Amino acid sequence: MPGRIILLNGASSSGKSLLARAIQARIATPFWHISIDHLRDSGVLPMARIKSGEFDWREMREAFFLGFERSLLAYVEAGNDLIVEHIMESESWLLRLADTLAGQDVFFVGVHCELAELERRERERGDRPIGDARRDFHRIHSYCLYDVEVDAMQDRDANAGAVIAAWRARSRPAAFDRLRERRDRG
């Protein structure tokens, strides 16, 4: 049986990781928690050599994200349930992922956070370029349709409960199906 995906989309520093861990801790079946940050922070990417300028991230970026997205399909086709963090930087990225995961059970969650709080978190973290959160805030939700949306300013456990309850009650067509239909209608 194919796996299922709970896909979290939110600005940098919006609390996707905390929400993913809260969902993973509460949901009744085992879900993997997958994110770009895990690949970056685990040593999969040669970050020291990218930071030194030896490797150009701009030249690697497209293949990296394409490979990440295709790996999600492989995990799901093997029967793994996933909670995935992603930042849908553009409508074309979103539609590419929707096409890659066509026919799969994808539950799309919008994670919203106030701009001032995003910027505060970004400064506190110190591991993100300043300005990423602001850029994301003004862009990433504008072209999305979601199955459920949460406010990251609210209690994390309450948000996890809301996502799980909405996921259990999910129906078709799901948000990814509607996104593809919207594109195909032109």
Coordinates of N, CA and C in Angstrom, one line a residue:
M1 N 0.8 -1.2 0.0 CA 0.0 0.0 0.0 C 0.9 1.2 0.0
P2 N 0.6 2.2 -0.9 CA 1.4 3.4 -0.9 C 1.3 4.2 0.4
G3 N 2.3 5.0 0.7 CA 2.3 5.8 1.9 C 1.5 7.1 1.6
R4 N 1.4 7.9 2.6 CA 0.7 9.2 2.5 C 1.6 10.3 2.9
I5 N 1.3 11.5 2.5 CA 2.1 12.7 2.8 C 1.3 13.8 3.4
I6 N 1.8 14.3 4.5 CA 1.3 15.5 5.1 C 2.4 16.5 4.7
L7 N 2.1 17.5 3.9 CA 3.1 18.4 3.3 C 2.9 19.8 4.0
L8 N 3.9 20.3 4.7 CA 3.8 21.6 5.4 C 4.5 22.6 4.5
N9 N 3.8 23.7 4.2 CA 4.4 24.8 3.4 C 4.3 26.1 4.3
G10 N 5.4 26.7 4.6 CA 5.4 27.9 5.3 C 6.7 28.6 5.1
A11 N 6.7 29.9 5.5 CA 7.9 30.7 5.3 C 9.1 30.2 6.1
S12 N 10.3 30.6 5.8 CA 11.4 30.3 6.6 C 11.2 30.8 8.0
S13 N 11.4 30.0 9.0 CA 11.3 30.3 10.4 C 9.8 30.4 10.9
S14 N 8.9 29.8 10.1 CA 7.5 29.8 10.5 C 7.1 28.8 11.6
G15 N 8.0 27.8 11.8 CA 7.7 26.8 12.8 C 7.3 25.5 12.2
K16 N 7.7 25.2 11.0 CA 7.3 24.0 10.3 C 7.9 22.8 11.0
S17 N 9.2 22.9 11.4 CA 9.9 21.8 12.1 C 9.2 21.4 13.4
L18 N 8.9 22.4 14.2 CA 8.2 22.2 15.5 C 6.9 21.6 15.3
L19 N 6.1 22.0 14.3 CA 4.8 21.5 14.0 C 5.0 20.0 13.5
A20 N 5.9 19.8 12.6 CA 6.1 18.4 12.1 C 6.4 17.5 13.3
R21 N 7.3 17.9 14.2 CA 7.6 17.0 15.3 C 6.4 16.8 16.2
A22 N 5.6 17.8 16.4 CA 4.4 17.7 17.2 C 3.4 16.7 16.6
I23 N 3.2 16.8 15.3 CA 2.4 15.9 14.5 C 2.9 14.5 14.7
Q24 N 4.2 14.3 14.4 CA 4.8 13.0 14.5 C 4.6 12.4 15.9
A25 N 4.7 13.2 16.9 CA 4.6 12.6 18.3 C 3.1 12.2 18.6
R26 N 2.1 12.7 17.9 CA 0.7 12.5 18.2 C 0.0 11.6 17.2
I27 N 0.4 11.5 16.0 CA -0.4 10.8 15.0 C -0.3 9.3 15.3
A28 N -1.3 8.6 15.0 CA -1.5 7.2 15.4 C -0.6 6.2 14.7
T29 N -0.1 6.6 13.5 CA 0.8 5.6 12.7 C 2.1 6.3 12.6
P30 N 3.2 5.5 12.3 CA 4.5 6.0 12.2 C 4.7 6.8 10.9
F31 N 5.1 8.1 11.0 CA 5.4 9.0 9.9 C 6.8 9.4 10.0
W32 N 7.5 9.4 8.9 CA 8.8 10.0 8.8 C 8.7 11.5 8.7
H33 N 9.7 12.2 9.3 CA 9.7 13.6 9.2 C 10.9 14.0 8.3
I34 N 10.6 14.5 7.1 CA 11.6 14.8 6.1 C 11.6 16.3 5.8
S35 N 12.9 16.8 5.7 CA 13.0 18.3 5.3 C 14.3 18.5 4.7
I36 N 14.4 19.6 3.9 CA 15.6 20.0 3.3 C 16.7 20.2 4.4
D37 N 16.3 20.8 5.5 CA 17.2 21.1 6.6 C 17.9 19.8 7.1
H38 N 17.2 18.7 7.1 CA 17.8 17.5 7.5 C 19.0 17.1 6.6
L39 N 18.8 17.3 5.3 CA 19.8 17.0 4.3 C 21.0 17.9 4.5
R40 N 20.7 19.2 4.7 CA 21.7 20.2 4.8 C 22.5 20.0 6.1
D41 N 21.8 19.7 7.2 CA 22.5 19.7 8.5 C 23.1 18.4 8.8
S42 N 22.8 17.3 8.1 CA 23.3 16.0 8.4 C 24.7 15.7 7.7
G43 N 25.0 16.6 6.8 CA 26.3 16.4 6.0 C 26.1 15.8 4.7
V44 N 24.8 15.6 4.3 CA 24.5 15.1 2.9 C 25.1 16.1 1.9
L45 N 24.8 17.3 2.1 CA 25.3 18.4 1.2 C 26.7 18.8 1.7
P46 N 27.6 19.1 0.8 CA 29.0 19.6 1.3 C 28.9 21.1 1.6
M47 N 28.2 21.4 2.8 CA 28.0 22.8 3.1 C 29.2 23.6 3.3
A48 N 30.3 23.0 3.9 CA 31.5 23.8 4.2 C 32.1 24.2 2.9
R49 N 32.1 23.4 1.9 CA 32.6 23.7 0.6 C 31.7 24.7 -0.2
I50 N 30.4 24.6 0.0 CA 29.5 25.6 -0.6 C 29.8 26.9 0.0
K51 N 29.8 27.0 1.4 CA 30.0 28.2 2.1 C 31.4 28.9 1.7
S52 N 32.4 28.0 1.5 CA 33.7 28.6 1.2 C 33.8 29.1 -0.3
G53 N 32.8 28.8 -1.1 CA 32.8 29.2 -2.5 C 33.4 28.2 -3.4
E54 N 33.9 27.1 -2.9 CA 34.5 26.0 -3.7 C 33.4 25.5 -4.7
F55 N 32.2 25.2 -4.1 CA 31.1 24.8 -4.9 C 30.1 25.9 -5.0
D56 N 29.4 26.1 -6.1 CA 28.4 27.2 -6.3 C 27.0 26.6 -6.1
W57 N 26.4 27.0 -5.0 CA 25.1 26.5 -4.7 C 24.1 26.8 -5.8
R58 N 24.2 27.9 -6.5 CA 23.3 28.2 -7.6 C 23.3 27.2 -8.7
E59 N 24.5 26.6 -8.9 CA 24.6 25.6 -9.9 C 24.1 24.2 -9.5
M60 N 24.0 24.0 -8.2 CA 23.6 22.7 -7.6 C 22.1 22.7 -7.3
R61 N 21.6 23.9 -7.0 CA 20.3 24.1 -6.4 C 19.1 23.4 -7.1
E62 N 19.0 23.6 -8.4 CA 17.8 23.0 -9.2 C 17.9 21.5 -9.1
A63 N 19.0 20.9 -9.3 CA 19.1 19.4 -9.3 C 18.9 18.9 -7.9
F64 N 19.3 19.7 -6.9 CA 19.1 19.3 -5.5 C 17.6 19.2 -5.2
F65 N 16.9 20.3 -5.5 CA 15.4 20.3 -5.2 C 14.7 19.3 -6.0
L66 N 15.0 19.1 -7.2 CA 14.4 18.1 -8.1 C 14.6 16.7 -7.5
G67 N 15.8 16.4 -7.1 CA 16.1 15.1 -6.5 C 15.3 14.9 -5.2
F68 N 15.3 16.0 -4.4 CA 14.5 15.9 -3.1 C 13.1 15.5 -3.4
E69 N 12.5 16.3 -4.3 CA 11.1 16.0 -4.6 C 10.8 14.6 -5.2
R70 N 11.7 14.2 -6.0 CA 11.5 12.8 -6.6 C 11.7 11.8 -5.5
S71 N 12.6 12.0 -4.5 CA 12.8 11.0 -3.5 C 11.5 10.9 -2.6
L72 N 10.7 11.9 -2.5 CA 9.5 11.8 -1.8 C 8.6 10.7 -2.4
L73 N 8.5 10.8 -3.8 CA 7.7 9.8 -4.5 C 8.2 8.4 -4.2
A74 N 9.5 8.2 -4.2 CA 10.1 6.9 -4.0 C 9.7 6.4 -2.5
Y75 N 9.8 7.3 -1.6 CA 9.5 6.9 -0.2 C 8.0 6.5 -0.1
V76 N 7.2 7.2 -0.7 CA 5.7 7.0 -0.6 C 5.4 5.7 -1.4
E77 N 5.9 5.5 -2.6 CA 5.7 4.3 -3.4 C 6.1 3.0 -2.6
A78 N 7.1 3.2 -1.8 CA 7.6 2.1 -1.0 C 6.7 1.8 0.3
G79 N 5.7 2.7 0.5 CA 4.8 2.5 1.6 C 5.1 3.3 2.8
N80 N 5.9 4.3 2.7 CA 6.2 5.1 3.9 C 5.3 6.3 4.0
D81 N 4.8 6.6 5.2 CA 4.1 7.8 5.5 C 5.1 8.9 5.8
L82 N 4.8 10.1 5.3 CA 5.8 11.2 5.5 C 5.1 12.5 6.0
I83 N 5.8 13.2 6.8 CA 5.5 14.6 7.1 C 6.7 15.4 6.5
V84 N 6.4 16.2 5.5 CA 7.4 16.9 4.7 C 7.3 18.4 4.9
E85 N 8.5 19.0 5.2 CA 8.5 20.4 5.3 C 9.1 20.9 3.9
H86 N 8.5 22.0 3.4 CA 9.0 22.5 2.2 C 8.6 24.0 2.1
I87 N 9.3 24.8 1.4 CA 9.0 26.1 1.1 C 8.7 26.2 -0.4
M88 N 7.5 26.4 -0.8 CA 7.1 26.5 -2.2 C 7.5 27.9 -2.7
E89 N 8.7 28.0 -3.2 CA 9.2 29.3 -3.6 C 8.6 29.9 -4.8
S90 N 7.9 29.1 -5.6 CA 7.3 29.6 -6.8 C 6.1 28.7 -7.2
E91 N 5.2 29.2 -8.0 CA 4.1 28.4 -8.4 C 4.6 27.3 -9.3
S92 N 5.7 27.5 -10.1 CA 6.2 26.4 -10.9 C 6.8 25.3 -10.1
W93 N 7.4 25.6 -9.0 CA 7.9 24.6 -8.0 C 6.7 23.8 -7.5
L94 N 5.7 24.5 -7.1 CA 4.5 23.9 -6.5 C 3.8 22.9 -7.5
L95 N 3.7 23.4 -8.7 CA 3.0 22.5 -9.8 C 3.9 21.4 -10.2
R96 N 5.2 21.6 -10.2 CA 6.1 20.5 -10.5 C 6.0 19.4 -9.4
L97 N 5.9 19.8 -8.1 CA 5.7 18.8 -7.1 C 4.4 18.1 -7.1
A98 N 3.3 18.9 -7.5 CA 2.0 18.4 -7.6 C 2.0 17.3 -8.7
D99 N 2.7 17.6 -9.8 CA 2.8 16.6 -10.9 C 3.6 15.4 -10.5
T100 N 4.7 15.6 -9.8 CA 5.5 14.5 -9.4 C 4.7 13.5 -8.5
L101 N 3.9 14.1 -7.6 CA 3.1 13.3 -6.7 C 1.7 13.0 -7.1
A102 N 1.4 13.2 -8.4 CA 0.1 13.0 -8.9 C -0.3 11.5 -8.6
G103 N -1.5 11.3 -8.1 CA -2.0 10.0 -7.8 C -1.7 9.6 -6.4
Q104 N -0.9 10.3 -5.7 CA -0.5 10.0 -4.3 C -1.5 10.7 -3.3
D105 N -1.5 10.3 -2.1 CA -2.4 10.9 -1.1 C -1.5 12.0 -0.4
V106 N -1.7 13.2 -0.9 CA -1.0 14.3 -0.3 C -2.0 15.3 0.3
F107 N -1.7 15.6 1.6 CA -2.5 16.5 2.4 C -1.7 17.8 2.6
F108 N -2.1 18.9 2.0 CA -1.3 20.1 1.9 C -1.7 21.1 3.0
V109 N -0.7 21.5 3.8 CA -1.0 22.3 5.0 C -0.2 23.7 4.8
G110 N -1.0 24.7 5.0 CA -0.4 26.1 5.0 C -0.1 26.5 6.4
V111 N 1.2 26.8 6.6 CA 1.7 27.2 8.0 C 1.9 28.7 7.9
H112 N 1.1 29.5 8.5 CA 1.1 31.0 8.5 C 1.7 31.5 9.8
C113 N 2.4 32.6 9.7 CA 3.0 33.3 10.8 C 3.1 34.8 10.5
E114 N 2.9 35.6 11.6 CA 3.0 37.1 11.4 C 4.4 37.4 11.0
L115 N 4.6 38.5 10.1 CA 5.9 38.9 9.6 C 6.8 39.3 10.8
A116 N 6.4 40.1 11.7 CA 7.3 40.5 12.8 C 7.8 39.3 13.5
E117 N 7.0 38.3 13.8 CA 7.4 37.1 14.5 C 8.4 36.3 13.6
L118 N 8.1 36.2 12.3 CA 9.1 35.5 11.4 C 10.4 36.1 11.5
E119 N 10.5 37.5 11.4 CA 11.7 38.2 11.4 C 12.4 38.0 12.8
R120 N 11.7 38.0 13.8 CA 12.3 37.8 15.2 C 12.9 36.4 15.2
R121 N 12.2 35.4 14.8 CA 12.7 34.1 14.8 C 14.0 33.9 13.9
E122 N 13.9 34.5 12.8 CA 15.0 34.5 11.8 C 16.3 35.0 12.5
R123 N 16.2 36.2 13.2 CA 17.3 36.8 13.8 C 17.8 35.9 15.0
E124 N 16.9 35.4 15.8 CA 17.3 34.5 16.9 C 18.0 33.3 16.4
R125 N 17.5 32.7 15.4 CA 18.1 31.4 14.9 C 19.6 31.6 14.5
G126 N 19.8 32.7 13.7 CA 21.1 33.0 13.2 C 21.7 32.0 12.2
D127 N 20.9 31.1 11.7 CA 21.3 30.2 10.7 C 20.7 30.3 9.3
R128 N 20.0 31.5 9.2 CA 19.3 31.8 7.9 C 19.7 33.2 7.4
P129 N 19.8 33.3 6.1 CA 20.1 34.7 5.6 C 18.9 35.6 6.1
I130 N 19.3 36.8 6.6 CA 18.3 37.8 7.0 C 17.6 38.2 5.8
G131 N 16.2 38.2 5.8 CA 15.4 38.6 4.6 C 14.7 37.5 4.0
D132 N 15.1 36.2 4.2 CA 14.4 35.1 3.7 C 13.0 35.0 4.1
A133 N 12.8 35.2 5.4 CA 11.4 35.1 6.0 C 10.5 36.2 5.4
R134 N 11.0 37.4 5.2 CA 10.2 38.5 4.7 C 9.9 38.1 3.2
R135 N 10.8 37.7 2.5 CA 10.6 37.3 1.1 C 9.5 36.2 1.0
D136 N 9.7 35.2 1.8 CA 8.7 34.1 1.8 C 7.3 34.6 2.2
F137 N 7.3 35.4 3.2 CA 6.0 35.9 3.8 C 5.1 36.5 2.7
H138 N 5.8 37.3 1.8 CA 5.0 38.0 0.8 C 4.7 37.2 -0.5
R139 N 5.2 35.9 -0.5 CA 5.1 35.2 -1.8 C 4.5 33.8 -1.6
I140 N 5.0 33.0 -0.7 CA 4.7 31.6 -0.9 C 3.3 31.1 -0.7
H141 N 2.4 31.8 -0.1 CA 1.1 31.4 0.1 C 0.2 31.9 -1.1
S142 N 0.7 32.8 -1.9 CA -0.2 33.5 -2.8 C -0.7 32.6 -3.9
Y143 N -0.1 31.6 -4.3 CA -0.5 30.7 -5.4 C -0.9 29.3 -4.9
C144 N -1.1 29.2 -3.6 CA -1.4 27.8 -3.0 C -2.9 27.7 -2.7
L145 N -3.3 26.5 -2.8 CA -4.6 26.0 -2.3 C -4.3 25.0 -1.3
Y146 N -4.9 25.0 -0.1 CA -4.5 24.1 1.0 C -5.7 23.2 1.4
D147 N -5.4 22.1 2.0 CA -6.4 21.2 2.6 C -6.7 21.8 4.0
V148 N -5.8 22.4 4.7 CA -6.0 23.0 6.0 C -4.9 24.0 6.2
E149 N -5.2 25.1 6.9 CA -4.2 26.1 7.2 C -4.2 26.3 8.7
V150 N -3.0 26.6 9.3 CA -2.8 26.8 10.7 C -2.0 28.1 10.9
D151 N -2.2 28.7 12.1 CA -1.6 29.9 12.5 C -0.5 29.6 13.5
A152 N 0.8 29.7 13.1 CA 1.9 29.3 13.9 C 2.1 30.2 15.1
M153 N 1.3 31.2 15.3 CA 1.3 32.1 16.5 C 0.4 31.4 17.6
Q154 N -0.3 30.4 17.2 CA -1.2 29.6 18.1 C -0.4 28.5 18.7
D155 N -0.9 27.8 19.7 CA -0.3 26.7 20.4 C 0.1 25.6 19.4
R156 N 1.3 25.1 19.4 CA 1.8 24.1 18.5 C 1.1 22.8 18.6
D157 N 0.8 22.4 19.9 CA 0.1 21.1 20.0 C -1.4 21.2 19.5
A158 N -2.0 22.4 19.7 CA -3.3 22.6 19.2 C -3.3 22.6 17.7
N159 N -2.3 23.2 17.1 CA -2.1 23.1 15.6 C -1.9 21.7 15.1
A160 N -1.1 20.9 15.8 CA -0.9 19.5 15.5 C -2.2 18.8 15.5
G161 N -2.9 19.0 16.6 CA -4.2 18.3 16.7 C -5.2 18.7 15.6
A162 N -5.2 20.0 15.2 CA -6.0 20.4 14.1 C -5.6 19.8 12.8
V163 N -4.3 19.7 12.5 CA -3.9 19.1 11.3 C -4.2 17.6 11.3
I164 N -4.0 16.9 12.3 CA -4.3 15.5 12.4 C -5.8 15.3 12.2
A165 N -6.7 16.1 12.9 CA -8.1 15.9 12.7 C -8.6 16.2 11.3
A166 N -8.0 17.2 10.7 CA -8.4 17.5 9.3 C -7.9 16.5 8.4
W167 N -6.7 15.9 8.6 CA -6.1 14.9 7.8 C -7.0 13.6 7.9
R168 N -7.4 13.3 9.1 CA -8.3 12.1 9.2 C -9.6 12.3 8.4
A169 N -10.1 13.5 8.4 CA -11.4 13.8 7.7 C -11.2 14.2 6.2
R170 N -10.0 14.1 5.7 CA -9.7 14.5 4.3 C -10.6 13.9 3.3
S171 N -10.8 14.6 2.2 CA -11.6 14.0 1.1 C -10.9 14.4 -0.2
R172 N -11.5 13.9 -1.3 CA -11.0 14.2 -2.6 C -12.0 15.1 -3.3
P173 N -11.6 16.0 -4.2 CA -10.2 16.1 -4.6 C -9.5 16.9 -3.5
A174 N -8.3 16.5 -3.3 CA -7.4 17.2 -2.4 C -6.8 18.4 -3.0
A175 N -6.2 19.3 -2.2 CA -5.6 20.5 -2.7 C -4.7 20.3 -3.9
F176 N -3.8 19.3 -3.9 CA -2.9 19.1 -5.1 C -3.7 18.8 -6.3
D177 N -4.8 18.0 -6.2 CA -5.7 17.7 -7.3 C -6.3 19.0 -7.9
R178 N -6.8 19.9 -7.0 CA -7.4 21.1 -7.4 C -6.4 22.1 -8.0
L179 N -5.1 22.1 -7.5 CA -4.1 22.9 -8.1 C -3.8 22.5 -9.6
R180 N -3.7 21.2 -9.8 CA -3.5 20.7 -11.2 C -4.7 21.1 -12.1
E181 N -5.9 20.9 -11.5 CA -7.1 21.2 -12.3 C -7.1 22.7 -12.6
R182 N -6.8 23.6 -11.7 CA -6.8 25.0 -11.9 C -5.8 25.4 -13.0
R183 N -4.6 24.7 -13.0 CA -3.6 25.0 -14.0 C -4.1 24.5 -15.4
D184 N -4.7 23.3 -15.4 CA -5.1 22.7 -16.7 C -6.3 23.5 -17.3
R185 N -7.1 24.2 -16.5 CA -8.2 25.0 -17.0 C -7.7 26.3 -17.6
G186 N -6.4 26.6 -17.3 CA -5.8 27.8 -17.8 C -6.2 29.0 -17.2

